[in-house]
């Protein structure tokens, strides 16, 4: 009898194979993927809008794909930056997967795109286990979420190439302890850079863009200890070693649940084209 954990590992192994192929295909055309993960309400969309606007003003060809369970609100906000934006509605699925992402990029992503920012579903559990072919994985946490956030979600923070603190303009008001937060991040992911930002106050403007461009151009990317200790070091499909920095340890969820029902939902959603998509042109026309 097939155990649930075996099914989960098979799903994740297939995802890793797809992510490996997607990463190679995008790299061949000069595009790097930046995967943004956070809890709902962290300020991820506000920060990303500022970075996209800055990239547009600099003439840097970037694009963004944002995923949500429902509504096109985030795509509308991001489209104000002037860059190509696409909305993916997951109809209840709590994460994106590499094959799903590749399908949505086909025929949409501009050929000259240097950076593709992926705003993942607001969730620090399931998305942490899924490689999307990213060059840079960024985990964000707002000052309102508590200094122990990295300890509560070790997989998400443990596999990050960069950790971003948001809403620093209200840090004093909520008694955010930056030193304790940094110490907790260091416990989970030694050596990872932590940057401070404020979409309203302007602190850290351009940091995400600069780090992403550097990674795209070949600058060394932090390799998490969790990645180095991974037992899953080969691509399940062809036996080739995975790209360094993308061998997610054991693919376990932080809460210990396997979420096998979600994987079944994912298969059904993909069969029907996986919900609705909206690009920035559609968003713009819907507002006029």
PDB file of C-alpha atoms in Angstrom:
ATOM      1  CA  UNK A   1       0.000   0.000   0.000  1.00  0.00           C
ATOM      2  CA  UNK A   2       1.393   3.375  -1.003  1.00  0.00           C
ATOM      3  CA  UNK A   3       1.920   5.648   1.975  1.00  0.00           C
ATOM      4  CA  UNK A   4       0.901   9.292   1.863  1.00  0.00           C
ATOM      5  CA  UNK A   5       4.527  10.314   2.435  1.00  0.00           C
ATOM      6  CA  UNK A   6       5.553   8.334  -0.665  1.00  0.00           C
ATOM      7  CA  UNK A   7       2.981  10.193  -2.746  1.00  0.00           C
ATOM      8  CA  UNK A   8       4.192  13.493  -1.342  1.00  0.00           C
ATOM      9  CA  UNK A   9       7.808  12.706  -2.182  1.00  0.00           C
ATOM     10  CA  UNK A  10       6.825  11.682  -5.707  1.00  0.00           C
ATOM     11  CA  UNK A  11       4.955  14.969  -6.229  1.00  0.00           C
ATOM     12  CA  UNK A  12       7.897  16.982  -4.936  1.00  0.00           C
ATOM     13  CA  UNK A  13      10.426  15.004  -6.967  1.00  0.00           C
ATOM     14  CA  UNK A  14       8.400  15.716 -10.122  1.00  0.00           C
ATOM     15  CA  UNK A  15       8.302  19.387  -9.175  1.00  0.00           C
ATOM     16  CA  UNK A  16      12.085  19.458  -8.703  1.00  0.00           C
ATOM     17  CA  UNK A  17      12.570  17.965 -12.183  1.00  0.00           C
ATOM     18  CA  UNK A  18      10.277  20.594 -13.705  1.00  0.00           C
ATOM     19  CA  UNK A  19      12.014  23.367 -11.753  1.00  0.00           C
ATOM     20  CA  UNK A  20      15.422  22.181 -12.980  1.00  0.00           C
ATOM     21  CA  UNK A  21      14.245  22.354 -16.601  1.00  0.00           C
ATOM     22  CA  UNK A  22      12.515  25.711 -16.111  1.00  0.00           C
ATOM     23  CA  UNK A  23      15.634  27.217 -14.531  1.00  0.00           C
ATOM     24  CA  UNK A  24      17.794  26.081 -17.431  1.00  0.00           C
ATOM     25  CA  UNK A  25      15.326  27.305 -20.068  1.00  0.00           C
ATOM     26  CA  UNK A  26      14.988  30.747 -18.480  1.00  0.00           C
ATOM     27  CA  UNK A  27      18.739  31.069 -17.911  1.00  0.00           C
ATOM     28  CA  UNK A  28      19.315  30.334 -21.586  1.00  0.00           C
ATOM     29  CA  UNK A  29      17.206  33.378 -22.485  1.00  0.00           C
ATOM     30  CA  UNK A  30      18.853  35.549 -19.836  1.00  0.00           C
ATOM     31  CA  UNK A  31      16.014  35.571 -17.313  1.00  0.00           C
ATOM     32  CA  UNK A  32      16.398  34.968 -13.582  1.00  0.00           C
ATOM     33  CA  UNK A  33      13.472  34.149 -11.296  1.00  0.00           C
ATOM     34  CA  UNK A  34      13.038  35.757  -7.874  1.00  0.00           C
ATOM     35  CA  UNK A  35      10.625  33.840  -5.648  1.00  0.00           C
ATOM     36  CA  UNK A  36       9.043  35.954  -2.871  1.00  0.00           C
ATOM     37  CA  UNK A  37       7.526  34.126   0.093  1.00  0.00           C
ATOM     38  CA  UNK A  38       5.763  35.560   3.130  1.00  0.00           C
ATOM     39  CA  UNK A  39       2.718  35.380   5.354  1.00  0.00           C
ATOM     40  CA  UNK A  40      -0.417  37.273   4.278  1.00  0.00           C
ATOM     41  CA  UNK A  41      -0.242  40.945   5.185  1.00  0.00           C
ATOM     42  CA  UNK A  42       3.538  41.176   5.377  1.00  0.00           C
ATOM     43  CA  UNK A  43       3.671  44.102   2.946  1.00  0.00           C
ATOM     44  CA  UNK A  44       5.101  41.984   0.139  1.00  0.00           C
ATOM     45  CA  UNK A  45       2.946  43.559  -2.590  1.00  0.00           C
ATOM     46  CA  UNK A  46       3.672  47.133  -1.497  1.00  0.00           C
ATOM     47  CA  UNK A  47       7.422  46.498  -1.437  1.00  0.00           C
ATOM     48  CA  UNK A  48       7.366  44.701  -4.778  1.00  0.00           C
ATOM     49  CA  UNK A  49       5.429  47.542  -6.401  1.00  0.00           C
ATOM     50  CA  UNK A  50       8.153  49.988  -5.360  1.00  0.00           C
ATOM     51  CA  UNK A  51      10.916  47.725  -6.704  1.00  0.00           C
ATOM     52  CA  UNK A  52       9.099  47.198 -10.021  1.00  0.00           C
ATOM     53  CA  UNK A  53       8.500  50.934 -10.361  1.00  0.00           C
ATOM     54  CA  UNK A  54      12.181  51.593  -9.725  1.00  0.00           C
ATOM     55  CA  UNK A  55      13.204  48.982 -12.304  1.00  0.00           C
ATOM     56  CA  UNK A  56      10.845  50.550 -14.850  1.00  0.00           C
ATOM     57  CA  UNK A  57      12.291  54.007 -14.209  1.00  0.00           C
ATOM     58  CA  UNK A  58      15.790  52.624 -14.755  1.00  0.00           C
ATOM     59  CA  UNK A  59      14.797  50.944 -18.003  1.00  0.00           C
ATOM     60  CA  UNK A  60      15.459  47.453 -16.637  1.00  0.00           C
ATOM     61  CA  UNK A  61      13.194  44.889 -18.334  1.00  0.00           C
ATOM     62  CA  UNK A  62      11.423  43.045 -15.512  1.00  0.00           C
ATOM     63  CA  UNK A  63       8.067  41.304 -15.144  1.00  0.00           C
ATOM     64  CA  UNK A  64       5.955  40.019 -12.274  1.00  0.00           C
ATOM     65  CA  UNK A  65       3.581  37.135 -11.742  1.00  0.00           C
ATOM     66  CA  UNK A  66       1.428  37.200  -8.632  1.00  0.00           C
ATOM     67  CA  UNK A  67      -0.557  34.290  -7.208  1.00  0.00           C
ATOM     68  CA  UNK A  68      -3.605  34.437  -4.957  1.00  0.00           C
ATOM     69  CA  UNK A  69      -6.490  32.197  -4.009  1.00  0.00           C
ATOM     70  CA  UNK A  70      -8.940  34.824  -5.244  1.00  0.00           C
ATOM     71  CA  UNK A  71      -9.221  38.418  -6.572  1.00  0.00           C
ATOM     72  CA  UNK A  72      -6.943  40.299  -8.956  1.00  0.00           C
ATOM     73  CA  UNK A  73      -6.188  43.035  -6.430  1.00  0.00           C
ATOM     74  CA  UNK A  74      -2.441  42.469  -6.311  1.00  0.00           C
ATOM     75  CA  UNK A  75      -2.081  42.429 -10.109  1.00  0.00           C
ATOM     76  CA  UNK A  76      -3.931  45.741 -10.306  1.00  0.00           C
ATOM     77  CA  UNK A  77      -1.528  47.244  -7.774  1.00  0.00           C
ATOM     78  CA  UNK A  78       1.610  45.853  -9.403  1.00  0.00           C
ATOM     79  CA  UNK A  79       0.497  46.920 -12.892  1.00  0.00           C
ATOM     80  CA  UNK A  80       0.714  50.542 -11.744  1.00  0.00           C
ATOM     81  CA  UNK A  81       4.500  50.130 -11.969  1.00  0.00           C
ATOM     82  CA  UNK A  82       4.282  49.976 -15.769  1.00  0.00           C
ATOM     83  CA  UNK A  83       5.901  46.534 -16.111  1.00  0.00           C
ATOM     84  CA  UNK A  84       4.232  43.382 -17.515  1.00  0.00           C
ATOM     85  CA  UNK A  85       2.159  41.724 -14.783  1.00  0.00           C
ATOM     86  CA  UNK A  86       0.185  38.498 -14.726  1.00  0.00           C
ATOM     87  CA  UNK A  87      -2.300  37.297 -12.096  1.00  0.00           C
ATOM     88  CA  UNK A  88      -2.726  33.599 -11.337  1.00  0.00           C
ATOM     89  CA  UNK A  89      -5.757  32.546  -9.319  1.00  0.00           C
ATOM     90  CA  UNK A  90      -5.235  29.191  -7.620  1.00  0.00           C
ATOM     91  CA  UNK A  91      -8.841  28.468  -6.587  1.00  0.00           C
ATOM     92  CA  UNK A  92      -7.815  27.481  -3.082  1.00  0.00           C
ATOM     93  CA  UNK A  93      -4.416  25.882  -3.742  1.00  0.00           C
ATOM     94  CA  UNK A  94      -1.933  27.217  -1.201  1.00  0.00           C
ATOM     95  CA  UNK A  95       1.184  27.363  -3.415  1.00  0.00           C
ATOM     96  CA  UNK A  96       2.578  27.561  -6.924  1.00  0.00           C
ATOM     97  CA  UNK A  97       4.375  24.656  -8.578  1.00  0.00           C
ATOM     98  CA  UNK A  98       7.066  24.695 -11.270  1.00  0.00           C
ATOM     99  CA  UNK A  99       5.001  23.006 -13.982  1.00  0.00           C
ATOM    100  CA  UNK A 100       2.093  25.336 -13.285  1.00  0.00           C
ATOM    101  CA  UNK A 101       4.403  28.358 -13.459  1.00  0.00           C
ATOM    102  CA  UNK A 102       5.954  27.248 -16.724  1.00  0.00           C
ATOM    103  CA  UNK A 103       2.519  26.924 -18.293  1.00  0.00           C
ATOM    104  CA  UNK A 104       1.587  30.467 -17.337  1.00  0.00           C
ATOM    105  CA  UNK A 105       4.863  31.903 -18.632  1.00  0.00           C
ATOM    106  CA  UNK A 106       4.524  30.275 -22.046  1.00  0.00           C
ATOM    107  CA  UNK A 107       3.572  32.869 -24.630  1.00  0.00           C
ATOM    108  CA  UNK A 108       3.390  35.678 -22.078  1.00  0.00           C
ATOM    109  CA  UNK A 109       6.842  36.477 -20.688  1.00  0.00           C
ATOM    110  CA  UNK A 110       8.575  39.140 -22.840  1.00  0.00           C
ATOM    111  CA  UNK A 111      11.704  37.811 -24.522  1.00  0.00           C
ATOM    112  CA  UNK A 112      14.006  40.494 -23.107  1.00  0.00           C
ATOM    113  CA  UNK A 113      12.978  40.010 -19.448  1.00  0.00           C
ATOM    114  CA  UNK A 114      16.008  40.063 -17.158  1.00  0.00           C
ATOM    115  CA  UNK A 115      14.154  39.451 -13.899  1.00  0.00           C
ATOM    116  CA  UNK A 116      10.866  37.697 -13.257  1.00  0.00           C
ATOM    117  CA  UNK A 117       9.483  38.365  -9.783  1.00  0.00           C
ATOM    118  CA  UNK A 118       7.096  35.726  -8.462  1.00  0.00           C
ATOM    119  CA  UNK A 119       4.812  36.866  -5.654  1.00  0.00           C
ATOM    120  CA  UNK A 120       3.883  33.479  -4.219  1.00  0.00           C
ATOM    121  CA  UNK A 121       0.659  32.742  -2.377  1.00  0.00           C
ATOM    122  CA  UNK A 122       0.691  34.299   1.096  1.00  0.00           C
ATOM    123  CA  UNK A 123       1.748  31.262   3.129  1.00  0.00           C
ATOM    124  CA  UNK A 124       5.002  30.162   4.779  1.00  0.00           C
ATOM    125  CA  UNK A 125       4.209  26.438   4.880  1.00  0.00           C
ATOM    126  CA  UNK A 126       3.463  24.777   1.522  1.00  0.00           C
ATOM    127  CA  UNK A 127       5.306  27.225  -0.788  1.00  0.00           C
ATOM    128  CA  UNK A 128       8.530  26.620   1.129  1.00  0.00           C
ATOM    129  CA  UNK A 129       8.735  23.067  -0.219  1.00  0.00           C
ATOM    130  CA  UNK A 130       8.332  23.927  -3.902  1.00  0.00           C
ATOM    131  CA  UNK A 131      11.253  25.039  -6.048  1.00  0.00           C
ATOM    132  CA  UNK A 132      10.031  27.289  -8.872  1.00  0.00           C
ATOM    133  CA  UNK A 133      13.280  27.356 -10.801  1.00  0.00           C
ATOM    134  CA  UNK A 134      14.322  30.459  -8.924  1.00  0.00           C
ATOM    135  CA  UNK A 135      17.772  31.982  -8.857  1.00  0.00           C
ATOM    136  CA  UNK A 136      16.946  33.875  -5.683  1.00  0.00           C
ATOM    137  CA  UNK A 137      14.485  32.914  -2.945  1.00  0.00           C
ATOM    138  CA  UNK A 138      13.515  35.774  -0.655  1.00  0.00           C
ATOM    139  CA  UNK A 139      11.502  35.343   2.540  1.00  0.00           C
ATOM    140  CA  UNK A 140       9.843  38.425   4.008  1.00  0.00           C
ATOM    141  CA  UNK A 141       8.537  39.089   7.512  1.00  0.00           C
ATOM    142  CA  UNK A 142       6.997  42.280   8.842  1.00  0.00           C
ATOM    143  CA  UNK A 143       7.919  43.807  12.198  1.00  0.00           C
ATOM    144  CA  UNK A 144       4.373  43.020  13.403  1.00  0.00           C
ATOM    145  CA  UNK A 145       4.781  39.250  13.048  1.00  0.00           C
ATOM    146  CA  UNK A 146       7.066  38.586  15.996  1.00  0.00           C
ATOM    147  CA  UNK A 147      10.774  37.975  16.386  1.00  0.00           C
ATOM    148  CA  UNK A 148      10.251  34.201  16.639  1.00  0.00           C
ATOM    149  CA  UNK A 149       8.832  33.873  13.112  1.00  0.00           C
ATOM    150  CA  UNK A 150      11.996  32.146  11.778  1.00  0.00           C
ATOM    151  CA  UNK A 151      11.780  29.554  14.567  1.00  0.00           C
ATOM    152  CA  UNK A 152       8.117  28.839  13.824  1.00  0.00           C
ATOM    153  CA  UNK A 153       8.716  28.404  10.089  1.00  0.00           C
ATOM    154  CA  UNK A 154      12.187  26.862   9.833  1.00  0.00           C
ATOM    155  CA  UNK A 155      11.808  25.439   6.315  1.00  0.00           C
ATOM    156  CA  UNK A 156      10.789  28.767   4.785  1.00  0.00           C
ATOM    157  CA  UNK A 157      13.528  30.741   6.522  1.00  0.00           C
ATOM    158  CA  UNK A 158      16.024  27.890   6.374  1.00  0.00           C
ATOM    159  CA  UNK A 159      15.971  27.734   2.575  1.00  0.00           C
ATOM    160  CA  UNK A 160      16.072  31.499   1.966  1.00  0.00           C
ATOM    161  CA  UNK A 161      18.878  33.144   0.029  1.00  0.00           C
ATOM    162  CA  UNK A 162      17.874  36.513   1.499  1.00  0.00           C
ATOM    163  CA  UNK A 163      15.623  37.554   4.402  1.00  0.00           C
ATOM    164  CA  UNK A 164      13.749  40.866   4.251  1.00  0.00           C
ATOM    165  CA  UNK A 165      12.144  42.681   7.169  1.00  0.00           C
ATOM    166  CA  UNK A 166       9.253  44.940   6.103  1.00  0.00           C
ATOM    167  CA  UNK A 167       7.365  47.860   7.681  1.00  0.00           C
ATOM    168  CA  UNK A 168      10.399  49.192   9.528  1.00  0.00           C
ATOM    169  CA  UNK A 169       8.662  52.579   9.749  1.00  0.00           C
ATOM    170  CA  UNK A 170       6.494  51.149  12.574  1.00  0.00           C
ATOM    171  CA  UNK A 171       9.174  49.003  14.234  1.00  0.00           C
ATOM    172  CA  UNK A 172       9.429  51.243  17.283  1.00  0.00           C
ATOM    173  CA  UNK A 173       5.668  51.449  17.716  1.00  0.00           C
ATOM    174  CA  UNK A 174       5.321  47.655  17.857  1.00  0.00           C
ATOM    175  CA  UNK A 175       8.499  47.184  19.927  1.00  0.00           C
ATOM    176  CA  UNK A 176      10.196  45.072  17.269  1.00  0.00           C
ATOM    177  CA  UNK A 177      13.445  43.590  18.595  1.00  0.00           C
ATOM    178  CA  UNK A 178      15.733  43.575  15.547  1.00  0.00           C
ATOM    179  CA  UNK A 179      18.615  41.965  17.430  1.00  0.00           C
ATOM    180  CA  UNK A 180      16.480  39.027  18.572  1.00  0.00           C
ATOM    181  CA  UNK A 181      15.005  38.557  15.105  1.00  0.00           C
ATOM    182  CA  UNK A 182      18.461  38.479  13.523  1.00  0.00           C
ATOM    183  CA  UNK A 183      19.628  35.977  16.141  1.00  0.00           C
ATOM    184  CA  UNK A 184      16.708  33.686  15.372  1.00  0.00           C
ATOM    185  CA  UNK A 185      17.364  33.909  11.634  1.00  0.00           C
ATOM    186  CA  UNK A 186      21.012  33.055  12.269  1.00  0.00           C
ATOM    187  CA  UNK A 187      20.000  29.969  14.264  1.00  0.00           C
ATOM    188  CA  UNK A 188      17.953  28.647  11.343  1.00  0.00           C
ATOM    189  CA  UNK A 189      20.027  29.875   8.403  1.00  0.00           C
ATOM    190  CA  UNK A 190      23.565  30.872   9.433  1.00  0.00           C
ATOM    191  CA  UNK A 191      25.143  33.553   7.279  1.00  0.00           C
ATOM    192  CA  UNK A 192      22.052  34.630   5.353  1.00  0.00           C
ATOM    193  CA  UNK A 193      21.768  38.375   4.791  1.00  0.00           C
ATOM    194  CA  UNK A 194      18.938  40.230   6.540  1.00  0.00           C
ATOM    195  CA  UNK A 195      17.871  43.557   5.048  1.00  0.00           C
ATOM    196  CA  UNK A 196      15.507  46.155   6.505  1.00  0.00           C
ATOM    197  CA  UNK A 197      12.868  47.860   4.381  1.00  0.00           C
ATOM    198  CA  UNK A 198       9.888  50.184   4.538  1.00  0.00           C
ATOM    199  CA  UNK A 199       7.623  50.643   1.532  1.00  0.00           C
ATOM    200  CA  UNK A 200       6.158  53.783   3.107  1.00  0.00           C
ATOM    201  CA  UNK A 201       9.324  55.267   4.538  1.00  0.00           C
ATOM    202  CA  UNK A 202      11.610  54.368   1.650  1.00  0.00           C
ATOM    203  CA  UNK A 203      14.137  52.463   3.762  1.00  0.00           C
ATOM    204  CA  UNK A 204      15.919  49.852   1.685  1.00  0.00           C
ATOM    205  CA  UNK A 205      14.587  51.134  -1.652  1.00  0.00           C
ATOM    206  CA  UNK A 206      16.235  49.237  -4.493  1.00  0.00           C
ATOM    207  CA  UNK A 207      17.880  46.588  -2.306  1.00  0.00           C
ATOM    208  CA  UNK A 208      15.779  43.725  -3.647  1.00  0.00           C
ATOM    209  CA  UNK A 209      16.314  44.876  -7.220  1.00  0.00           C
ATOM    210  CA  UNK A 210      20.066  45.247  -6.750  1.00  0.00           C
ATOM    211  CA  UNK A 211      20.416  41.826  -5.080  1.00  0.00           C
ATOM    212  CA  UNK A 212      18.320  40.190  -7.787  1.00  0.00           C
ATOM    213  CA  UNK A 213      20.293  41.777 -10.627  1.00  0.00           C
ATOM    214  CA  UNK A 214      23.558  40.741  -9.007  1.00  0.00           C
ATOM    215  CA  UNK A 215      22.358  37.140  -8.697  1.00  0.00           C
ATOM    216  CA  UNK A 216      21.156  37.178 -12.290  1.00  0.00           C
ATOM    217  CA  UNK A 217      24.579  38.401 -13.430  1.00  0.00           C
ATOM    218  CA  UNK A 218      26.388  35.598 -11.611  1.00  0.00           C
ATOM    219  CA  UNK A 219      27.211  37.034  -8.185  1.00  0.00           C
ATOM    220  CA  UNK A 220      27.495  34.330  -5.491  1.00  0.00           C
ATOM    221  CA  UNK A 221      24.193  33.498  -3.801  1.00  0.00           C
ATOM    222  CA  UNK A 222      24.045  32.404  -0.171  1.00  0.00           C
ATOM    223  CA  UNK A 223      23.777  28.625   0.172  1.00  0.00           C
ATOM    224  CA  UNK A 224      21.686  27.708   3.227  1.00  0.00           C
ATOM    225  CA  UNK A 225      22.966  25.040   5.594  1.00  0.00           C
ATOM    226  CA  UNK A 226      19.656  23.234   5.158  1.00  0.00           C
ATOM    227  CA  UNK A 227      20.403  22.952   1.458  1.00  0.00           C
ATOM    228  CA  UNK A 228      23.907  21.629   2.054  1.00  0.00           C
ATOM    229  CA  UNK A 229      22.559  18.930   4.358  1.00  0.00           C
ATOM    230  CA  UNK A 230      19.858  17.882   1.931  1.00  0.00           C
ATOM    231  CA  UNK A 231      19.426  14.194   1.308  1.00  0.00           C
ATOM    232  CA  UNK A 232      17.593  14.849  -1.931  1.00  0.00           C
ATOM    233  CA  UNK A 233      20.524  15.844  -4.140  1.00  0.00           C
ATOM    234  CA  UNK A 234      19.640  14.397  -7.531  1.00  0.00           C
ATOM    235  CA  UNK A 235      16.984  15.156 -10.043  1.00  0.00           C
ATOM    236  CA  UNK A 236      14.350  12.432  -9.898  1.00  0.00           C
ATOM    237  CA  UNK A 237      13.845  12.285 -13.653  1.00  0.00           C
ATOM    238  CA  UNK A 238      17.311  12.199 -15.200  1.00  0.00           C
ATOM    239  CA  UNK A 239      19.702  11.558 -12.334  1.00  0.00           C
ATOM    240  CA  UNK A 240      21.509  14.858 -12.865  1.00  0.00           C
ATOM    241  CA  UNK A 241      22.622  16.886  -9.840  1.00  0.00           C
ATOM    242  CA  UNK A 242      20.300  19.760  -9.069  1.00  0.00           C
ATOM    243  CA  UNK A 243      21.453  23.330  -9.231  1.00  0.00           C
ATOM    244  CA  UNK A 244      23.296  24.233  -6.042  1.00  0.00           C
ATOM    245  CA  UNK A 245      21.043  26.048  -3.647  1.00  0.00           C
ATOM    246  CA  UNK A 246      17.837  24.363  -4.781  1.00  0.00           C
ATOM    247  CA  UNK A 247      17.884  20.918  -3.142  1.00  0.00           C
ATOM    248  CA  UNK A 248      15.181  21.440  -0.576  1.00  0.00           C
ATOM    249  CA  UNK A 249      15.732  19.298   2.488  1.00  0.00           C
ATOM    250  CA  UNK A 250      13.278  16.451   2.653  1.00  0.00           C
ATOM    251  CA  UNK A 251      10.467  18.684   1.347  1.00  0.00           C
ATOM    252  CA  UNK A 252       8.705  18.474   4.694  1.00  0.00           C
ATOM    253  CA  UNK A 253       6.094  20.974   5.829  1.00  0.00           C
ATOM    254  CA  UNK A 254       6.692  22.956   9.001  1.00  0.00           C
ATOM    255  CA  UNK A 255       3.449  21.821  10.599  1.00  0.00           C
ATOM    256  CA  UNK A 256       4.094  18.143   9.921  1.00  0.00           C
ATOM    257  CA  UNK A 257       1.075  17.771   7.609  1.00  0.00           C
ATOM    258  CA  UNK A 258       1.407  16.220   4.191  1.00  0.00           C
ATOM    259  CA  UNK A 259      -1.443  18.185   2.572  1.00  0.00           C
ATOM    260  CA  UNK A 260      -2.112  15.300   0.180  1.00  0.00           C
ATOM    261  CA  UNK A 261      -5.568  16.683  -0.505  1.00  0.00           C
ATOM    262  CA  UNK A 262      -3.966  19.828  -1.898  1.00  0.00           C
ATOM    263  CA  UNK A 263      -1.850  17.801  -4.299  1.00  0.00           C
ATOM    264  CA  UNK A 264      -4.992  16.138  -5.639  1.00  0.00           C
ATOM    265  CA  UNK A 265      -6.555  19.590  -6.017  1.00  0.00           C
ATOM    266  CA  UNK A 266      -3.439  20.733  -7.857  1.00  0.00           C
ATOM    267  CA  UNK A 267      -3.783  17.929 -10.382  1.00  0.00           C
ATOM    268  CA  UNK A 268      -7.440  18.772 -11.007  1.00  0.00           C
ATOM    269  CA  UNK A 269      -6.678  22.479 -11.304  1.00  0.00           C
ATOM    270  CA  UNK A 270      -3.860  21.897 -13.780  1.00  0.00           C
ATOM    271  CA  UNK A 271      -6.114  19.655 -15.897  1.00  0.00           C
ATOM    272  CA  UNK A 272      -8.551  22.522 -16.377  1.00  0.00           C
ATOM    273  CA  UNK A 273      -5.867  25.142 -17.079  1.00  0.00           C
ATOM    274  CA  UNK A 274      -5.465  26.081 -13.423  1.00  0.00           C
ATOM    275  CA  UNK A 275      -8.010  28.761 -12.812  1.00  0.00           C
ATOM    276  CA  UNK A 276      -7.891  32.271 -14.234  1.00  0.00           C
ATOM    277  CA  UNK A 277      -5.054  34.490 -15.386  1.00  0.00           C
ATOM    278  CA  UNK A 278      -4.935  38.223 -15.936  1.00  0.00           C
ATOM    279  CA  UNK A 279      -2.130  40.224 -17.505  1.00  0.00           C
ATOM    280  CA  UNK A 280      -1.476  43.926 -16.987  1.00  0.00           C
ATOM    281  CA  UNK A 281      -3.296  44.879 -20.206  1.00  0.00           C
ATOM    282  CA  UNK A 282      -6.459  43.164 -18.997  1.00  0.00           C
ATOM    283  CA  UNK A 283      -6.073  44.699 -15.573  1.00  0.00           C
ATOM    284  CA  UNK A 284      -5.646  48.140 -17.085  1.00  0.00           C
ATOM    285  CA  UNK A 285      -8.699  47.773 -19.304  1.00  0.00           C
ATOM    286  CA  UNK A 286     -10.831  46.563 -16.408  1.00  0.00           C
ATOM    287  CA  UNK A 287     -10.037  49.776 -14.543  1.00  0.00           C
ATOM    288  CA  UNK A 288     -10.930  52.097 -17.398  1.00  0.00           C
TER     289      UNK A 288
END
